[in-house]
Coordinates of C-alpha atoms in Angstrom, one line a residue:
M1495 CA 55.6 149.8 51.4
R1496 CA 58.6 147.7 50.4
N1497 CA 58.3 144.0 50.9
A1498 CA 61.0 141.8 52.5
K1499 CA 62.6 140.9 49.2
Q1500 CA 63.0 144.5 48.2
E1501 CA 64.4 145.4 51.6
L1502 CA 67.2 142.9 51.1
K1503 CA 68.3 144.7 48.0
Q1504 CA 68.9 148.0 49.8
I1505 CA 70.3 149.2 53.1
F1506 CA 70.1 152.7 54.5
Q1507 CA 72.2 153.8 57.5
K1508 CA 72.4 157.1 59.3
R1509 CA 74.8 158.1 62.2
G1510 CA 74.8 161.7 63.1
R1511 CA 75.4 163.7 59.9
E1512 CA 76.7 160.7 58.0
I1513 CA 74.4 158.8 55.7
R1514 CA 75.2 155.6 53.7
K1515 CA 72.9 154.0 51.2
Y1516 CA 73.7 150.8 49.3
T1517 CA 71.4 149.4 46.6
I1518 CA 72.0 146.1 44.8
S1519 CA 71.4 146.6 41.0
E1520 CA 71.4 144.2 38.1
T1521 CA 75.2 144.8 37.4
G1522 CA 76.6 145.9 40.7
L1523 CA 76.2 148.0 43.8
D1524 CA 74.9 151.6 43.7
T1525 CA 76.4 153.6 46.5
E1526 CA 75.4 157.0 48.0
I1527 CA 77.4 158.5 50.8
S1528 CA 76.8 161.8 52.5
S1529 CA 79.0 163.3 55.2
N1530 CA 79.5 166.8 56.7
G1531 CA 77.4 168.4 53.9
Q1532 CA 79.3 166.6 51.1
S1533 CA 77.8 163.8 49.1
Q1534 CA 79.0 161.4 46.4
S1535 CA 77.3 158.7 44.3
F1536 CA 78.9 155.9 42.3
S1537 CA 78.4 152.3 41.1
I1538 CA 80.6 149.4 41.8
P1539 CA 80.5 146.5 39.3
F1540 CA 80.1 143.0 40.8
E1541 CA 83.5 142.1 39.3
E1542 CA 85.2 144.6 41.7
I1543 CA 83.4 143.6 44.9
E1544 CA 85.3 141.3 47.2
F1545 CA 84.5 140.1 50.7
N1546 CA 87.6 140.6 52.8
E1547 CA 85.9 141.6 56.0
T1548 CA 87.4 143.7 58.8
L1549 CA 85.8 144.9 62.0
I1550 CA 87.0 148.1 63.6
T1551 CA 86.0 149.9 66.8
K1552 CA 86.2 153.7 66.6
K1553 CA 86.8 155.7 69.8
S1554 CA 86.9 159.5 70.4
G1555 CA 90.2 161.0 69.6
S1556 CA 92.3 163.3 71.7
K1557 CA 90.9 166.4 70.0
E1558 CA 87.3 165.4 70.6
I1559 CA 88.1 164.6 74.3
A1560 CA 89.8 168.0 74.7
F1561 CA 86.8 169.7 73.2
F1562 CA 84.4 167.9 75.5
I1563 CA 86.5 168.9 78.6
S1564 CA 86.7 172.5 77.4
V1565 CA 82.9 172.7 77.0
A1566 CA 82.3 171.2 80.4
I1567 CA 84.7 173.5 82.2
N1568 CA 83.3 176.6 80.4
L1569 CA 79.7 175.7 81.2
L1570 CA 80.6 175.3 84.9
L1571 CA 82.6 178.5 84.9
I1572 CA 79.8 180.5 83.4
G1573 CA 77.4 179.1 85.9
F1574 CA 79.7 180.0 88.8
L1575 CA 80.3 183.6 87.4
L1576 CA 76.6 184.1 87.1
Y1577 CA 76.1 183.0 90.7
Q1578 CA 78.8 185.3 91.9
N1579 CA 77.7 188.4 90.0
T1580 CA 73.9 188.1 89.9
S1581 CA 71.7 188.6 92.8
F1582 CA 68.8 186.8 91.1
I1583 CA 70.4 183.4 91.6
D1584 CA 70.3 182.0 95.1
G1585 CA 72.1 179.0 96.4
A1586 CA 69.2 176.6 95.7
A1587 CA 68.8 177.8 92.1
F1588 CA 72.5 177.6 91.5
S1589 CA 72.6 174.0 92.9
G1590 CA 69.7 173.1 90.6
M1591 CA 71.5 174.7 87.6
I1592 CA 74.7 172.8 88.3
I1593 CA 72.8 169.5 88.7
G1594 CA 71.1 170.2 85.3
V1595 CA 74.4 171.0 83.6
V1596 CA 76.1 167.9 85.1
A1597 CA 73.1 165.7 84.0
G1598 CA 73.3 167.1 80.5
L1599 CA 77.0 166.6 80.3
S1600 CA 76.6 163.0 81.5
V1601 CA 74.1 162.2 78.8
W1602 CA 76.4 163.9 76.2
A1603 CA 79.4 162.0 77.5
V1604 CA 77.7 158.6 77.2
Q1605 CA 77.1 159.3 73.5
F1606 CA 80.4 161.1 73.0
F1607 CA 82.6 158.4 74.4
K1608 CA 80.6 155.5 73.1
K1609 CA 82.6 153.0 71.0
E1610 CA 81.3 152.8 67.4
K1611 CA 81.8 149.6 65.4
E1612 CA 82.1 149.4 61.7
K1613 CA 82.4 146.5 59.2
I1614 CA 84.7 147.2 56.3
I1615 CA 84.4 145.0 53.1
K1616 CA 87.8 145.4 51.5
G1617 CA 88.1 145.1 47.7
Q1618 CA 89.0 147.3 44.8
Q1619 CA 86.5 149.7 46.4
N1620 CA 86.0 149.4 50.1
L1621 CA 82.4 149.2 51.5
V1622 CA 81.9 150.6 55.0
F1623 CA 78.9 149.7 57.2
F1624 CA 77.9 150.9 60.6
Y1625 CA 78.0 147.7 62.7
N1626 CA 76.7 148.4 66.2
K1627 CA 74.4 145.8 67.8
K1628 CA 71.2 147.3 66.4
E1629 CA 72.7 147.3 62.9
K1630 CA 74.5 144.0 62.8
D1631 CA 71.7 141.7 61.7
E1632 CA 70.6 144.0 58.9
V1633 CA 74.1 144.3 57.6
D1634 CA 74.7 140.6 57.7
W1635 CA 71.5 139.8 55.8
F1636 CA 72.3 142.5 53.2
L1637 CA 75.8 141.1 52.6
K1638 CA 74.5 137.6 52.3
E1639 CA 72.1 138.8 49.6
L1640 CA 74.9 140.8 47.9
K1641 CA 77.0 137.6 47.7
S1642 CA 74.2 135.6 46.3
V1643 CA 73.3 138.1 43.6
Q1644 CA 76.9 138.7 42.7
R1645 CA 77.6 134.9 42.3
N1646 CA 74.6 134.4 40.1
Y1647 CA 75.5 137.4 37.9
I1648 CA 79.2 136.3 37.5
R1649 CA 78.2 132.7 36.7
K1650 CA 75.6 133.8 34.1
K1651 CA 77.9 136.3 32.4
Y1652 CA 81.2 134.4 32.4
M1653 CA 80.5 130.7 32.8
K1654 CA 80.3 130.0 29.0
I1655 CA 82.6 129.7 26.1
D1656 CA 82.7 132.4 23.4
D1657 CA 84.5 131.6 20.2
L1658 CA 85.0 135.3 19.6
I1659 CA 87.1 135.8 22.7
P1660 CA 90.7 134.4 22.8
Y1661 CA 90.7 131.1 24.5
E1662 CA 93.7 132.1 26.7
N1663 CA 91.7 135.0 28.1
Q1664 CA 88.8 132.7 28.8
E1665 CA 91.1 130.3 30.7
Q1666 CA 92.2 133.2 32.9
T1667 CA 88.6 134.2 33.5
F1668 CA 87.5 130.6 34.4
Y1669 CA 90.5 130.3 36.8
W1670 CA 89.6 133.7 38.3
M1671 CA 86.0 132.5 38.9
Y1672 CA 87.4 129.4 40.6
S1673 CA 89.8 131.4 42.8
K1674 CA 86.9 133.6 43.9
K1675 CA 84.8 130.5 44.6
F1676 CA 82.1 131.4 42.0
I1677 CA 82.6 127.9 40.5
S1678 CA 83.7 124.6 41.9
R1679 CA 86.8 122.6 40.9
S1680 CA 84.7 120.1 38.9
E1681 CA 83.0 123.0 37.1
L1682 CA 86.4 124.5 36.3
E1683 CA 87.6 121.1 34.9
I1684 CA 84.5 120.8 32.7
L1685 CA 85.0 124.3 31.3
F1686 CA 88.7 123.7 30.6
E1687 CA 87.8 120.4 28.9
E1688 CA 85.2 122.0 26.7
L1689 CA 87.6 124.8 25.9
E1690 CA 90.3 122.3 24.9
N1691 CA 87.8 120.5 22.6
R1692 CA 86.9 123.8 21.0
K1693 CA 90.6 124.4 20.3
I1694 CA 91.0 121.0 18.7
I1695 CA 87.9 121.5 16.5
R1696 CA 89.0 124.9 15.4
G1697 CA 92.6 123.8 15.0
R1698 CA 94.1 126.2 17.5

């Protein structure tokens, strides 16, 4: 059984025939998506993950609505034709059958026309999460953990000066870290100051 810490590193979602699985790894996010019999797996480096969040509500389209109406009419029509052309179905049985069909269609309609919410994390590669009420807390906790792991990874990997890398490139990297809020302004100033000292020492 996975403990709470492990569960924060992975989220598994299923809606109908669509499955989404995200796993936080040491260097990024492992993604597995399956929909309508097709599946794909890929990894997203932490450097490419951004947190521009968008909430959307998906509704049934005109084609889906037309399909539902068509099925409902056909079922009722079949029942009526059976009643008209079969002596084995009396009025009471026909009424019971109609009630059953209507009840079944009502249950289907509730699911069919239900608004589905999704949270999209836009970046170089978008992340899409099912975000209905029962899924909201788990998604929010997972994203909080993803942000924390990403921040620690970026700081550990890039928050240092390497004399083998051109200083101009490192300046751009430090400013990128600051613009993405991986480091504070005071930390940026310290890095720039240390970088400038290295330039002076090495005569660059």
